[in-house]
């Protein structure tokens, strides 16, 4: 299992994903070798995304996350304004083409929102361990699935806010098939526990220049921060689902598709500044991608393996 861990980012606490988690990096973006393909499987085929909501979430909050997942579909990009979430996600296709080499056609990935499971009674309590997260993740489908556990603001998870904002990993499935395993993600709502670590740039960072925080595009610092973390972890899950896909560095704390571009959301980004972003003229919210149902989201830059650059939407 891989965790979102923090490192000190030059002067500022910029968030970065470590194989499964966001960290604060010590160096500026792109100061590393290209992500290496370790010959393992990438997540491919038609994969269902199942959301396991643990704790209290308002319907409006659940809609933010479900609309983001729906927005990943390439088919929806035709009717959306640009830049879109679907266009952002297309960067991951380049990893599949490189991994396939001369094979035609290259494997592909299609993500579809399927089930949403509510656990509003805190069945495992309000203080969770990694084992609890895996147990909750197992409530979703265990074949051709990514199960996403989302914990509410009043739920403590081991290391949350101190060493990580979320996690991605894999677990053994109970499908009866030999070697069956499924991918999972956990992301916590940091609004009241650690927004300076896990909801930047919508909250002032814990360290570094204290520039004014940006306005969250969906008017929810906690949930808009969760979208950033979830987007990063989904990219890592797709391109390094079982720890032997695309990454750079040690296997237990590597750089992945999103962590290769720490703190970068738009062109011109530098430590403490997220980059040149779009701004909603009505709400003042900062964003870089349009989504389903009129949504606007702020998504992290993804490392483009064909150019060795951070690919930004704006």
CSV table of N, CA and C in Angstrom, one decimal, residues 110-266:
chain,number,residue,atom,x,y,z
A,110,UNK,N,-11.1,2.4,-19.4
A,110,UNK,CA,-12.4,3.2,-19.3
A,110,UNK,C,-12.9,3.1,-17.9
A,111,UNK,N,-13.1,4.2,-17.3
A,111,UNK,CA,-13.6,4.3,-15.9
A,111,UNK,C,-15.1,4.7,-15.9
A,112,UNK,N,-15.9,4.0,-15.2
A,112,UNK,CA,-17.3,4.3,-15.1
A,112,UNK,C,-17.8,4.3,-13.6
A,113,UNK,N,-18.5,5.3,-13.2
A,113,UNK,CA,-19.0,5.3,-11.9
A,113,UNK,C,-20.1,4.3,-11.8
A,114,UNK,N,-20.0,3.4,-10.8
A,114,UNK,CA,-21.0,2.4,-10.6
A,114,UNK,C,-21.7,2.5,-9.3
A,115,UNK,N,-21.2,1.9,-8.2
A,115,UNK,CA,-21.9,1.9,-6.9
A,115,UNK,C,-21.5,3.0,-6.0
A,116,UNK,N,-22.4,3.4,-5.1
A,116,UNK,CA,-22.1,4.3,-4.0
A,116,UNK,C,-22.7,3.7,-2.8
A,117,UNK,N,-21.8,3.4,-1.8
A,117,UNK,CA,-22.1,2.8,-0.6
A,117,UNK,C,-22.0,3.8,0.6
A,118,UNK,N,-23.0,3.9,1.4
A,118,UNK,CA,-23.0,4.9,2.5
A,118,UNK,C,-22.8,4.1,3.8
A,119,UNK,N,-21.9,4.6,4.6
A,119,UNK,CA,-21.7,4.1,6.0
A,119,UNK,C,-21.7,5.3,6.9
A,120,UNK,N,-22.9,5.8,7.2
A,120,UNK,CA,-23.1,7.0,8.0
A,120,UNK,C,-23.1,6.7,9.5
A,121,UNK,N,-23.0,5.4,9.9
A,121,UNK,CA,-23.1,5.1,11.3
A,121,UNK,C,-21.7,4.8,11.9
A,122,UNK,N,-20.7,5.1,11.1
A,122,UNK,CA,-19.3,4.9,11.5
A,122,UNK,C,-19.1,3.4,12.1
A,123,UNK,N,-19.4,2.5,11.2
A,123,UNK,CA,-19.4,1.1,11.6
A,123,UNK,C,-18.0,0.6,12.2
A,124,UNK,N,-16.9,1.2,11.9
A,124,UNK,CA,-15.6,0.9,12.4
A,124,UNK,C,-15.1,1.9,13.4
A,125,UNK,N,-16.0,2.8,13.8
A,125,UNK,CA,-15.5,3.9,14.7
A,125,UNK,C,-15.0,5.1,13.9
A,126,UNK,N,-14.5,6.1,14.7
A,126,UNK,CA,-14.0,7.3,14.1
A,126,UNK,C,-12.5,7.4,14.1
A,127,UNK,N,-11.8,6.4,14.4
A,127,UNK,CA,-10.4,6.3,14.3
A,127,UNK,C,-10.0,5.1,13.6
A,128,UNK,N,-9.5,5.2,12.3
A,128,UNK,CA,-9.3,4.1,11.4
A,128,UNK,C,-7.8,3.8,11.2
A,129,UNK,N,-7.5,2.6,11.0
A,129,UNK,CA,-6.2,2.1,10.6
A,129,UNK,C,-6.2,1.8,9.1
A,130,UNK,N,-5.0,1.5,8.6
A,130,UNK,CA,-4.9,1.0,7.2
A,130,UNK,C,-5.7,-0.3,7.0
A,131,UNK,N,-5.7,-1.1,8.0
A,131,UNK,CA,-6.5,-2.4,7.9
A,131,UNK,C,-8.0,-2.1,7.8
A,132,UNK,N,-8.4,-1.1,8.5
A,132,UNK,CA,-9.8,-0.6,8.4
A,132,UNK,C,-10.1,-0.1,7.0
A,133,UNK,N,-9.2,0.7,6.5
A,133,UNK,CA,-9.4,1.2,5.1
A,133,UNK,C,-9.6,0.1,4.1
A,134,UNK,N,-8.7,-0.9,4.2
A,134,UNK,CA,-8.8,-2.1,3.3
A,134,UNK,C,-10.1,-2.8,3.5
A,135,UNK,N,-10.6,-2.9,4.7
A,135,UNK,CA,-11.8,-3.6,5.0
A,135,UNK,C,-13.0,-2.8,4.4
A,136,UNK,N,-13.0,-1.5,4.5
A,136,UNK,CA,-14.0,-0.7,3.9
A,136,UNK,C,-14.0,-0.8,2.4
A,137,UNK,N,-12.8,-0.8,1.8
A,137,UNK,CA,-12.6,-0.9,0.4
A,137,UNK,C,-13.2,-2.2,-0.2
A,138,UNK,N,-13.1,-3.2,0.6
A,138,UNK,CA,-13.6,-4.6,0.2
A,138,UNK,C,-15.1,-4.6,0.1
A,139,UNK,N,-15.8,-3.6,0.5
A,139,UNK,CA,-17.3,-3.6,0.4
A,139,UNK,C,-17.7,-3.4,-1.1
A,140,UNK,N,-16.8,-2.8,-1.9
A,140,UNK,CA,-17.1,-2.6,-3.3
A,140,UNK,C,-16.8,-3.8,-4.1
A,141,UNK,N,-17.0,-3.8,-5.4
A,141,UNK,CA,-16.7,-4.9,-6.3
A,141,UNK,C,-15.2,-5.2,-6.2
A,142,UNK,N,-14.9,-6.5,-6.4
A,142,UNK,CA,-13.5,-6.9,-6.3
A,142,UNK,C,-13.0,-7.5,-7.6
A,143,UNK,N,-13.6,-7.1,-8.6
A,143,UNK,CA,-13.2,-7.6,-9.9
A,143,UNK,C,-13.4,-6.4,-10.9
A,144,UNK,N,-12.3,-6.1,-11.7
A,144,UNK,CA,-12.4,-4.9,-12.6
A,144,UNK,C,-13.0,-3.7,-11.9
A,145,UNK,N,-12.4,-3.4,-10.8
A,145,UNK,CA,-12.9,-2.2,-10.0
A,145,UNK,C,-11.8,-1.5,-9.3
A,146,UNK,N,-12.1,-0.2,-9.1
A,146,UNK,CA,-11.3,0.7,-8.2
A,146,UNK,C,-12.3,1.1,-7.1
A,147,UNK,N,-12.1,0.7,-5.9
A,147,UNK,CA,-13.0,1.1,-4.8
A,147,UNK,C,-12.4,2.3,-4.0
A,148,UNK,N,-13.1,3.3,-3.9
A,148,UNK,CA,-12.6,4.6,-3.3
A,148,UNK,C,-13.3,4.8,-2.0
A,149,UNK,N,-12.5,4.8,-0.9
A,149,UNK,CA,-13.0,5.1,0.4
A,149,UNK,C,-12.8,6.6,0.7
A,150,UNK,N,-13.9,7.2,1.0
A,150,UNK,CA,-13.9,8.7,1.3
A,150,UNK,C,-14.3,8.9,2.8
A,151,UNK,N,-13.5,9.4,3.6
A,151,UNK,CA,-13.8,9.6,5.0
A,151,UNK,C,-14.1,11.0,5.3
A,152,UNK,N,-15.1,11.2,6.2
A,152,UNK,CA,-15.6,12.6,6.5
A,152,UNK,C,-14.6,13.3,7.4
A,153,UNK,N,-14.9,14.6,7.6
A,153,UNK,CA,-14.0,15.5,8.3
A,153,UNK,C,-13.8,15.1,9.8
A,154,UNK,N,-14.7,14.4,10.3
A,154,UNK,CA,-14.6,14.0,11.8
A,154,UNK,C,-14.1,12.6,12.0
A,155,UNK,N,-13.5,12.0,10.9
A,155,UNK,CA,-12.9,10.7,11.0
A,155,UNK,C,-11.3,10.8,11.0
A,156,UNK,N,-10.7,10.3,12.0
A,156,UNK,CA,-9.2,10.2,12.0
A,156,UNK,C,-8.7,8.9,11.4
A,157,UNK,N,-7.7,9.0,10.5
A,157,UNK,CA,-7.1,7.9,9.9
A,157,UNK,C,-5.6,8.0,10.2
A,158,UNK,N,-5.0,6.8,10.5
A,158,UNK,CA,-3.6,6.8,10.8
A,158,UNK,C,-2.7,7.6,9.8
A,159,UNK,N,-2.0,8.6,10.4
A,159,UNK,CA,-1.1,9.4,9.6
A,159,UNK,C,-1.8,10.6,8.8
A,160,UNK,N,-3.1,10.6,8.9
A,160,UNK,CA,-3.8,11.7,8.1
A,160,UNK,C,-3.4,13.1,8.6
A,161,UNK,N,-3.0,13.9,7.6
A,161,UNK,CA,-2.6,15.3,8.0
A,161,UNK,C,-1.2,15.4,8.5
A,162,UNK,N,-0.7,14.3,9.0
A,162,UNK,CA,0.7,14.4,9.5
A,162,UNK,C,1.7,13.8,8.5
A,163,UNK,N,1.3,12.7,7.9
A,163,UNK,CA,2.2,12.1,6.9
A,163,UNK,C,1.5,11.8,5.5
A,164,UNK,N,0.2,12.0,5.5
A,164,UNK,CA,-0.5,11.7,4.2
A,164,UNK,C,-1.9,12.4,4.2
A,165,UNK,N,-2.4,12.5,2.9
A,165,UNK,CA,-3.7,13.0,2.7
A,165,UNK,C,-4.6,11.9,2.1
A,166,UNK,N,-4.0,10.8,1.7
A,166,UNK,CA,-4.8,9.7,1.1
A,166,UNK,C,-3.8,8.6,0.8
A,167,UNK,N,-4.3,7.6,0.1
A,167,UNK,CA,-3.5,6.4,-0.2
A,167,UNK,C,-4.1,5.7,-1.4
A,168,UNK,N,-3.3,5.0,-2.1
A,168,UNK,CA,-3.8,4.0,-3.1
A,168,UNK,C,-3.0,2.7,-2.9
A,169,UNK,N,-3.6,1.6,-3.2
A,169,UNK,CA,-3.0,0.3,-3.1
A,169,UNK,C,-3.8,-0.8,-3.8
A,170,UNK,N,-3.5,-2.0,-3.4
A,170,UNK,CA,-4.3,-3.1,-3.9
A,170,UNK,C,-4.5,-4.1,-2.8
A,171,UNK,N,-5.5,-4.9,-2.9
A,171,UNK,CA,-5.8,-6.0,-1.9
A,171,UNK,C,-6.3,-7.2,-2.6
A,172,UNK,N,-6.1,-8.3,-2.0
A,172,UNK,CA,-6.6,-9.6,-2.5
A,172,UNK,C,-8.1,-9.7,-2.6
A,173,UNK,N,-8.6,-10.1,-3.7
A,173,UNK,CA,-10.1,-10.2,-3.8
A,173,UNK,C,-10.6,-11.5,-3.3
A,174,UNK,N,-11.9,-11.5,-3.1
A,174,UNK,CA,-12.6,-12.7,-2.6
A,174,UNK,C,-13.6,-13.2,-3.7
A,175,UNK,N,-13.1,-13.2,-5.0
A,175,UNK,CA,-13.9,-13.6,-6.1
A,175,UNK,C,-13.8,-15.1,-6.4
A,176,UNK,N,-12.9,-15.8,-5.7
A,176,UNK,CA,-12.8,-17.2,-6.0
A,176,UNK,C,-11.8,-17.5,-7.1
A,177,UNK,N,-11.3,-16.4,-7.8
A,177,UNK,CA,-10.4,-16.6,-8.8
A,177,UNK,C,-9.0,-16.5,-8.3
A,178,UNK,N,-8.1,-17.4,-8.7
A,178,UNK,CA,-6.7,-17.4,-8.2
A,178,UNK,C,-6.0,-16.1,-8.6
A,179,UNK,N,-5.3,-15.6,-7.6
A,179,UNK,CA,-4.6,-14.3,-7.9
A,179,UNK,C,-5.4,-13.1,-8.1
A,180,UNK,N,-6.7,-13.2,-7.7
A,180,UNK,CA,-7.6,-12.0,-7.9
A,180,UNK,C,-7.2,-10.9,-6.9
A,181,UNK,N,-7.1,-9.7,-7.4
A,181,UNK,CA,-6.8,-8.5,-6.6
A,181,UNK,C,-7.5,-7.3,-7.2
A,182,UNK,N,-7.8,-6.4,-6.3
A,182,UNK,CA,-8.5,-5.1,-6.8
A,182,UNK,C,-7.7,-3.9,-6.3
A,183,UNK,N,-7.9,-2.8,-7.0
A,183,UNK,CA,-7.2,-1.6,-6.6
A,183,UNK,C,-8.2,-0.8,-5.7
A,184,UNK,N,-7.6,0.0,-4.8
A,184,UNK,CA,-8.4,0.9,-3.9
A,184,UNK,C,-7.7,2.2,-3.7
A,185,UNK,N,-8.5,3.1,-3.3
A,185,UNK,CA,-8.0,4.5,-3.0
A,185,UNK,C,-8.7,4.9,-1.7
A,186,UNK,N,-8.0,5.6,-0.8
A,186,UNK,CA,-8.6,6.3,0.3
A,186,UNK,C,-8.2,7.8,0.2
A,187,UNK,N,-9.2,8.7,0.5
A,187,UNK,CA,-9.0,10.1,0.5
A,187,UNK,C,-9.8,10.6,1.7
A,188,UNK,N,-9.2,11.5,2.5
A,188,UNK,CA,-9.9,12.0,3.7
A,188,UNK,C,-10.3,13.5,3.4
A,189,UNK,N,-11.4,13.9,4.1
A,189,UNK,CA,-11.8,15.3,4.1
A,189,UNK,C,-10.9,16.1,5.1
A,190,UNK,N,-10.1,17.0,4.7
A,190,UNK,CA,-9.1,17.6,5.6
A,190,UNK,C,-9.6,19.0,6.1
A,191,UNK,N,-10.8,19.4,5.8
A,191,UNK,CA,-11.2,20.7,6.1
A,191,UNK,C,-11.0,21.2,7.6
A,192,UNK,N,-11.2,20.3,8.5
A,192,UNK,CA,-11.0,20.7,9.9
A,192,UNK,C,-9.8,20.1,10.6
A,193,UNK,N,-9.1,19.1,9.9
A,193,UNK,CA,-8.0,18.5,10.5
A,193,UNK,C,-6.6,19.0,10.0
A,194,UNK,N,-6.5,19.2,8.7
A,194,UNK,CA,-5.2,19.5,8.2
A,194,UNK,C,-5.3,20.2,6.8
A,195,UNK,N,-6.2,21.3,6.7
A,195,UNK,CA,-6.3,21.9,5.4
A,195,UNK,C,-5.1,22.5,4.8
A,196,UNK,N,-4.2,23.0,5.7
A,196,UNK,CA,-2.9,23.5,5.2
A,196,UNK,C,-2.0,22.5,4.5
A,197,UNK,N,-2.2,21.3,4.9
A,197,UNK,CA,-1.4,20.2,4.2
A,197,UNK,C,-2.2,19.7,3.0
A,198,UNK,N,-3.4,19.4,3.2
A,198,UNK,CA,-4.2,18.6,2.2
A,198,UNK,C,-5.2,19.3,1.4
A,199,UNK,N,-5.4,20.6,1.6
A,199,UNK,CA,-6.4,21.4,0.8
A,199,UNK,C,-5.7,22.6,0.2
A,200,UNK,N,-4.4,22.7,0.2
A,200,UNK,CA,-3.7,23.8,-0.6
A,200,UNK,C,-4.0,23.6,-2.0
A,201,UNK,N,-4.3,24.6,-2.8
A,201,UNK,CA,-4.2,26.1,-2.6
A,201,UNK,C,-5.4,26.8,-2.1
A,202,UNK,N,-6.4,26.0,-1.6
A,202,UNK,CA,-7.6,26.6,-1.1
A,202,UNK,C,-7.5,26.9,0.4
A,203,UNK,N,-6.4,26.7,1.0
A,203,UNK,CA,-6.2,27.1,2.4
A,203,UNK,C,-4.7,27.5,2.4
A,204,UNK,N,-4.4,28.4,3.3
A,204,UNK,CA,-3.0,28.8,3.5
A,204,UNK,C,-2.1,27.6,3.9
A,205,UNK,N,-0.9,27.5,3.3
A,205,UNK,CA,0.0,26.4,3.6
A,205,UNK,C,0.5,26.5,5.0
A,206,UNK,N,0.9,25.3,5.6
A,206,UNK,CA,1.5,25.3,6.9
A,206,UNK,C,2.8,26.0,7.0
A,207,UNK,N,3.6,25.9,5.9
A,207,UNK,CA,4.9,26.5,5.8
A,207,UNK,C,5.0,27.4,4.6
A,208,UNK,N,6.0,28.2,4.6
A,208,UNK,CA,6.3,29.0,3.4
A,208,UNK,C,5.5,30.3,3.3
A,209,UNK,N,5.6,30.9,2.1
A,209,UNK,CA,4.9,32.2,1.9
A,209,UNK,C,3.4,32.0,2.1
A,210,UNK,N,2.8,33.0,2.8
A,210,UNK,CA,1.4,32.9,3.2
A,210,UNK,C,0.6,33.8,2.2
A,211,UNK,N,0.6,33.4,0.9
A,211,UNK,CA,-0.2,34.1,0.0
A,211,UNK,C,-1.7,33.7,0.2
A,212,UNK,N,-2.6,34.6,-0.2
A,212,UNK,CA,-4.0,34.4,0.0
A,212,UNK,C,-4.5,33.1,-0.6
A,213,UNK,N,-5.2,32.3,0.1
A,213,UNK,CA,-5.7,31.0,-0.5
A,213,UNK,C,-6.7,31.3,-1.7
A,214,UNK,N,-6.8,30.4,-2.6
A,214,UNK,CA,-7.7,30.6,-3.7
A,214,UNK,C,-9.1,30.2,-3.3
A,215,UNK,N,-10.1,30.7,-4.0
A,215,UNK,CA,-11.5,30.3,-3.7
A,215,UNK,C,-11.8,28.9,-4.4
A,216,UNK,N,-12.3,28.0,-3.6
A,216,UNK,CA,-12.6,26.7,-4.1
A,216,UNK,C,-13.7,26.8,-5.1
A,217,UNK,N,-13.6,26.1,-6.3
A,217,UNK,CA,-14.5,26.2,-7.4
A,217,UNK,C,-15.9,25.7,-7.1
A,218,UNK,N,-16.0,24.8,-6.1
A,218,UNK,CA,-17.3,24.3,-5.7
A,218,UNK,C,-17.7,24.7,-4.3
A,219,UNK,N,-17.0,25.8,-3.9
A,219,UNK,CA,-17.4,26.4,-2.6
A,219,UNK,C,-17.3,25.5,-1.4
A,220,UNK,N,-16.4,24.5,-1.5
A,220,UNK,CA,-16.2,23.6,-0.4
A,220,UNK,C,-14.7,23.3,-0.3
A,221,UNK,N,-14.0,23.9,0.6
A,221,UNK,CA,-12.6,23.7,0.7
A,221,UNK,C,-12.2,22.2,0.9
A,222,UNK,N,-12.9,21.6,1.8
A,222,UNK,CA,-12.7,20.1,2.1
A,222,UNK,C,-12.9,19.3,0.8
A,223,UNK,N,-14.0,19.4,0.2
A,223,UNK,CA,-14.3,18.5,-1.0
A,223,UNK,C,-13.5,18.9,-2.2
A,224,UNK,N,-13.2,20.2,-2.4
A,224,UNK,CA,-12.4,20.6,-3.6
A,224,UNK,C,-11.0,20.1,-3.3
A,225,UNK,N,-10.5,20.1,-2.1
A,225,UNK,CA,-9.2,19.5,-1.8
A,225,UNK,C,-9.2,18.0,-2.0
A,226,UNK,N,-10.3,17.3,-1.7
A,226,UNK,CA,-10.4,15.9,-1.9
A,226,UNK,C,-10.4,15.6,-3.4
A,227,UNK,N,-11.0,16.4,-4.2
A,227,UNK,CA,-10.9,16.2,-5.7
A,227,UNK,C,-9.5,16.2,-6.2
A,228,UNK,N,-8.7,17.2,-5.7
A,228,UNK,CA,-7.3,17.2,-6.1
A,228,UNK,C,-6.5,15.9,-5.7
A,229,UNK,N,-6.7,15.5,-4.5
A,229,UNK,CA,-6.1,14.3,-4.0
A,229,UNK,C,-6.6,13.0,-4.8
A,230,UNK,N,-7.9,13.0,-5.0
A,230,UNK,CA,-8.5,11.8,-5.7
A,230,UNK,C,-8.0,11.8,-7.1
A,231,UNK,N,-7.9,12.9,-7.8
A,231,UNK,CA,-7.4,13.0,-9.1
A,231,UNK,C,-6.0,12.5,-9.2
A,232,UNK,N,-5.1,12.9,-8.3
A,232,UNK,CA,-3.7,12.5,-8.3
A,232,UNK,C,-3.6,11.0,-8.0
A,233,UNK,N,-4.4,10.5,-7.1
A,233,UNK,CA,-4.3,9.1,-6.8
A,233,UNK,C,-4.9,8.2,-7.9
A,234,UNK,N,-5.9,8.7,-8.6
A,234,UNK,CA,-6.5,7.9,-9.7
A,234,UNK,C,-5.4,7.8,-10.8
A,235,UNK,N,-4.7,8.9,-11.1
A,235,UNK,CA,-3.6,8.8,-12.1
A,235,UNK,C,-2.5,7.8,-11.6
A,236,UNK,N,-2.2,7.8,-10.4
A,236,UNK,CA,-1.2,6.8,-9.9
A,236,UNK,C,-1.7,5.4,-9.9
A,237,UNK,N,-3.0,5.3,-9.6
A,237,UNK,CA,-3.6,3.9,-9.7
A,237,UNK,C,-3.7,3.4,-11.1
A,238,UNK,N,-4.0,4.2,-12.1
A,238,UNK,CA,-4.0,3.8,-13.4
A,238,UNK,C,-2.7,3.4,-14.0
A,239,UNK,N,-1.6,4.1,-13.6
A,239,UNK,CA,-0.3,3.9,-14.3
A,239,UNK,C,0.6,3.1,-13.4
A,240,UNK,N,0.2,2.9,-12.1
A,240,UNK,CA,1.1,2.1,-11.2
A,240,UNK,C,0.2,1.4,-10.2
A,241,UNK,N,-0.7,0.6,-10.6
A,241,UNK,CA,-1.7,0.0,-9.7
A,241,UNK,C,-1.2,-1.0,-8.7
A,242,UNK,N,-0.2,-1.7,-9.1
A,242,UNK,CA,0.3,-2.8,-8.2
A,242,UNK,C,1.8,-2.7,-7.8
A,243,UNK,N,2.3,-1.4,-8.0
A,243,UNK,CA,3.6,-1.1,-7.5
A,243,UNK,C,4.8,-1.5,-8.5
A,244,UNK,N,4.4,-1.9,-9.7
A,244,UNK,CA,5.4,-2.2,-10.6
A,244,UNK,C,5.1,-1.7,-12.0
A,245,UNK,N,4.5,-0.5,-12.0
A,245,UNK,CA,4.2,0.1,-13.3
A,245,UNK,C,5.1,1.3,-13.5
A,246,UNK,N,4.6,2.5,-13.7
A,246,UNK,CA,5.4,3.7,-14.0
A,246,UNK,C,5.7,4.4,-12.7
A,247,UNK,N,7.0,4.6,-12.3
A,247,UNK,CA,7.3,5.4,-11.2
A,247,UNK,C,8.8,5.6,-11.2
A,248,UNK,N,9.2,6.5,-10.4
A,248,UNK,CA,10.7,6.9,-10.2
A,248,UNK,C,11.0,6.9,-8.7
A,249,UNK,N,12.1,6.3,-8.3
A,249,UNK,CA,12.5,6.4,-7.0
A,249,UNK,C,12.2,5.0,-6.3
A,250,UNK,N,12.3,5.0,-4.9
A,250,UNK,CA,12.0,3.8,-4.2
A,250,UNK,C,10.6,3.3,-4.4
A,251,UNK,N,10.4,2.0,-4.4
A,251,UNK,CA,9.1,1.4,-4.6
A,251,UNK,C,8.1,1.8,-3.6
A,252,UNK,N,8.6,1.9,-2.3
A,252,UNK,CA,7.6,2.2,-1.2
A,252,UNK,C,7.3,3.7,-1.1
A,253,UNK,N,8.0,4.5,-1.8
A,253,UNK,CA,7.7,6.0,-1.8
A,253,UNK,C,8.1,6.6,-3.1
A,254,UNK,N,7.5,6.2,-4.2
A,254,UNK,CA,8.0,6.7,-5.5
A,254,UNK,C,7.3,7.9,-6.0
A,255,UNK,N,7.8,8.5,-7.0
A,255,UNK,CA,7.1,9.6,-7.7
A,255,UNK,C,6.2,8.9,-8.8
A,256,UNK,N,5.0,9.4,-9.0
A,256,UNK,CA,4.1,8.8,-10.0
A,256,UNK,C,3.7,9.9,-11.0
A,257,UNK,N,2.6,9.6,-11.7
A,257,UNK,CA,2.2,10.5,-12.8
A,257,UNK,C,1.9,11.9,-12.3
A,258,UNK,N,1.3,12.1,-11.1
A,258,UNK,CA,1.0,13.4,-10.6
A,258,UNK,C,2.0,13.9,-9.6
A,259,UNK,N,2.6,13.1,-8.8
A,259,UNK,CA,3.6,13.5,-7.9
A,259,UNK,C,4.9,14.0,-8.6
A,260,UNK,N,5.0,13.7,-9.8
A,260,UNK,CA,6.2,14.3,-10.6
A,260,UNK,C,6.1,15.8,-10.8
A,261,UNK,N,4.9,16.3,-10.6
A,261,UNK,CA,4.6,17.7,-10.8
A,261,UNK,C,4.1,18.4,-9.6
A,262,UNK,N,4.8,18.4,-8.5
A,262,UNK,CA,4.2,18.9,-7.2
A,262,UNK,C,3.9,20.4,-7.3
A,263,UNK,N,2.6,20.6,-6.8
A,263,UNK,CA,2.2,22.0,-6.7
A,263,UNK,C,2.0,22.7,-8.0
A,264,UNK,N,1.9,22.0,-9.1
A,264,UNK,CA,1.7,22.6,-10.4
A,264,UNK,C,0.3,22.4,-10.9
A,265,UNK,N,-0.4,23.5,-11.1
A,265,UNK,CA,-1.8,23.5,-11.6
A,265,UNK,C,-2.0,24.2,-12.9
A,266,UNK,N,-1.1,25.1,-13.2
A,266,UNK,CA,-1.2,25.9,-14.4
A,266,UNK,C,0.1,26.4,-14.8
